[in-house]
Amino acid sequence: MRLFFPALLAALSAAPLHADIAMETARLAPGTLLVMQDEQGHVVSHLARGEVEGLYRFDLYDGATGDAPYAGRYYTDARGEVLLSVTAQGNVTRFEPYSCARTLGECAYDIIHADGMRETRLRETRETDGGLTWTEWGHEGPVATGGTTLDDIGAPRESWRRDLRSGDRSRVLRISLALK
């Protein structure tokens, strides 16, 4: 569970190197595997499962081996915007209209947590040399900032995030990408 949200954030922050920061989700055919590792050595694998009712499903596993425990899943649209995430325990988080991670400039969205609590966010994403940076605000002010370096199809090479409320920092690095 501890790795679920950093893994999801890495996926949310991925984007290609051109002005349209939409991820080329359709190129991640079923069976494509993206493996990310944090600074403490924890590994999370994102396994593409294909299109399900117009959305793209990715399963998360806590580890890089074939017997790694299931950690949850998330669904994106064709641009890579996350609309829904589900933990291994079945807790559902929705993003309305979507996560805003693939939208340049300012973008407002709501997070609807598993307990029904609704949280409005404003995210500003800027293109950088080799990737993007973002800052996010909630009702009470700045929430987090981060950035991602990207490859030519929009998969993350490295992502970082800083929680502006607690000061906590995290960094994840891609250790492999196996396209199918």
mmCIF file of N, CA and C in Angstrom, residues 1-9 38 42-44 60-63 69-73 85-93 113-114:
data_model
loop_
_atom_site.group_PDB
_atom_site.id
_atom_site.type_symbol
_atom_site.label_atom_id
_atom_site.label_comp_id
_atom_site.label_asym_id
_atom_site.label_seq_id
_atom_site.Cartn_x
_atom_site.Cartn_y
_atom_site.Cartn_z
ATOM 1 N N MET A 1 0.825 -1.188 0.000
ATOM 2 C CA MET A 1 0.000 0.000 0.000
ATOM 3 C C MET A 1 0.869 1.251 0.000
ATOM 4 N N ARG A 2 1.979 1.197 0.735
ATOM 5 C CA ARG A 2 2.864 2.347 0.843
ATOM 6 C C ARG A 2 3.395 2.766 -0.514
ATOM 7 N N LEU A 3 3.592 1.825 -1.414
ATOM 8 C CA LEU A 3 4.150 2.123 -2.731
ATOM 9 C C LEU A 3 3.090 2.443 -3.768
ATOM 10 N N PHE A 4 1.825 2.210 -3.454
ATOM 11 C CA PHE A 4 0.761 2.386 -4.440
ATOM 12 C C PHE A 4 0.710 3.820 -4.954
ATOM 13 N N PHE A 5 0.661 4.800 -4.058
ATOM 14 C CA PHE A 5 0.511 6.181 -4.496
ATOM 15 C C PHE A 5 1.762 6.750 -5.155
ATOM 16 N N PRO A 6 2.996 6.480 -4.654
ATOM 17 C CA PRO A 6 4.161 6.939 -5.419
ATOM 18 C C PRO A 6 4.217 6.322 -6.814
ATOM 19 N N ALA A 7 3.832 5.064 -6.918
ATOM 20 C CA ALA A 7 3.817 4.416 -8.232
ATOM 21 C C ALA A 7 2.795 5.065 -9.134
ATOM 22 N N LEU A 8 1.647 5.359 -8.577
ATOM 23 C CA LEU A 8 0.600 6.023 -9.349
ATOM 24 C C LEU A 8 1.065 7.416 -9.766
ATOM 25 N N LEU A 9 1.730 8.126 -8.866
ATOM 26 C CA LEU A 9 2.229 9.460 -9.206
ATOM 27 C C LEU A 9 3.247 9.417 -10.330
ATOM 28 N N ASP A 38 12.177 3.193 -6.040
ATOM 29 C CA ASP A 38 12.375 4.412 -5.267
ATOM 30 C C ASP A 38 13.756 4.422 -4.615
ATOM 31 N N HIS A 42 12.610 0.105 -3.015
ATOM 32 C CA HIS A 42 11.309 -0.524 -3.236
ATOM 33 C C HIS A 42 10.942 -0.445 -4.719
ATOM 34 N N VAL A 43 10.469 -1.560 -5.251
ATOM 35 C CA VAL A 43 10.165 -1.670 -6.672
ATOM 36 C C VAL A 43 8.666 -1.831 -6.874
ATOM 37 N N VAL A 44 8.125 -1.113 -7.860
ATOM 38 C CA VAL A 44 6.724 -1.252 -8.255
ATOM 39 C C VAL A 44 6.680 -1.469 -9.760
ATOM 40 N N LEU A 60 -0.779 -2.860 -10.803
ATOM 41 C CA LEU A 60 0.428 -2.565 -10.032
ATOM 42 C C LEU A 60 0.811 -3.772 -9.193
ATOM 43 N N TYR A 61 2.111 -4.049 -9.146
ATOM 44 C CA TYR A 61 2.644 -5.139 -8.340
ATOM 45 C C TYR A 61 3.778 -4.606 -7.479
ATOM 46 N N ASP A 62 3.830 -5.037 -6.229
ATOM 47 C CA ASP A 62 4.843 -4.607 -5.283
ATOM 48 C C ASP A 62 6.079 -5.479 -5.453
ATOM 49 N N GLY A 63 6.875 -5.185 -6.483
ATOM 50 C CA GLY A 63 8.073 -5.945 -6.793
ATOM 51 C C GLY A 63 8.244 -6.101 -8.287
ATOM 52 N N PRO A 69 3.483 -9.387 -5.120
ATOM 53 C CA PRO A 69 2.090 -9.225 -4.677
ATOM 54 C C PRO A 69 1.367 -8.108 -5.433
ATOM 55 N N TYR A 70 0.115 -8.360 -5.733
ATOM 56 C CA TYR A 70 -0.753 -7.388 -6.401
ATOM 57 C C TYR A 70 -0.957 -6.193 -5.479
ATOM 58 N N ALA A 71 -0.809 -4.972 -6.017
ATOM 59 C CA ALA A 71 -0.918 -3.754 -5.217
ATOM 60 C C ALA A 71 -2.078 -2.857 -5.642
ATOM 61 N N GLY A 72 -2.768 -3.178 -6.721
ATOM 62 C CA GLY A 72 -3.890 -2.353 -7.162
ATOM 63 C C GLY A 72 -3.873 -2.164 -8.662
ATOM 64 N N ARG A 73 -4.708 -1.231 -9.117
ATOM 65 C CA ARG A 73 -4.777 -0.941 -10.546
ATOM 66 C C ARG A 73 -5.256 0.491 -10.741
ATOM 67 N N SER A 85 -8.522 4.862 -9.688
ATOM 68 C CA SER A 85 -7.511 3.959 -9.134
ATOM 69 C C SER A 85 -8.177 3.095 -8.070
ATOM 70 N N VAL A 86 -7.694 1.861 -7.950
ATOM 71 C CA VAL A 86 -8.262 0.897 -7.011
ATOM 72 C C VAL A 86 -7.103 0.229 -6.285
ATOM 73 N N THR A 87 -7.114 0.267 -4.945
ATOM 74 C CA THR A 87 -6.075 -0.396 -4.172
ATOM 75 C C THR A 87 -6.314 -1.906 -4.180
ATOM 76 N N ALA A 88 -5.342 -2.661 -3.723
ATOM 77 C CA ALA A 88 -5.480 -4.116 -3.631
ATOM 78 C C ALA A 88 -6.625 -4.499 -2.697
ATOM 79 N N GLN A 89 -6.949 -3.626 -1.747
ATOM 80 C CA GLN A 89 -8.039 -3.883 -0.816
ATOM 81 C C GLN A 89 -9.403 -3.484 -1.379
ATOM 82 N N GLY A 90 -9.409 -2.917 -2.594
ATOM 83 C CA GLY A 90 -10.664 -2.548 -3.246
ATOM 84 C C GLY A 90 -11.111 -1.120 -3.028
ATOM 85 N N ASN A 91 -10.305 -0.291 -2.385
ATOM 86 C CA ASN A 91 -10.663 1.116 -2.187
ATOM 87 C C ASN A 91 -10.531 1.876 -3.501
ATOM 88 N N VAL A 92 -11.608 2.536 -3.897
ATOM 89 C CA VAL A 92 -11.674 3.215 -5.189
ATOM 90 C C VAL A 92 -11.514 4.716 -4.998
ATOM 91 N N THR A 93 -10.630 5.323 -5.781
ATOM 92 C CA THR A 93 -10.469 6.777 -5.843
ATOM 93 C C THR A 93 -10.757 7.195 -7.274
ATOM 94 N N HIS A 113 -12.446 10.420 -2.883
ATOM 95 C CA HIS A 113 -11.807 9.348 -2.132
ATOM 96 C C HIS A 113 -12.781 8.206 -1.866
ATOM 97 N N ALA A 114 -12.236 7.061 -1.454
ATOM 98 C CA ALA A 114 -13.036 5.865 -1.195
ATOM 99 C C ALA A 114 -14.135 6.114 -0.165
#
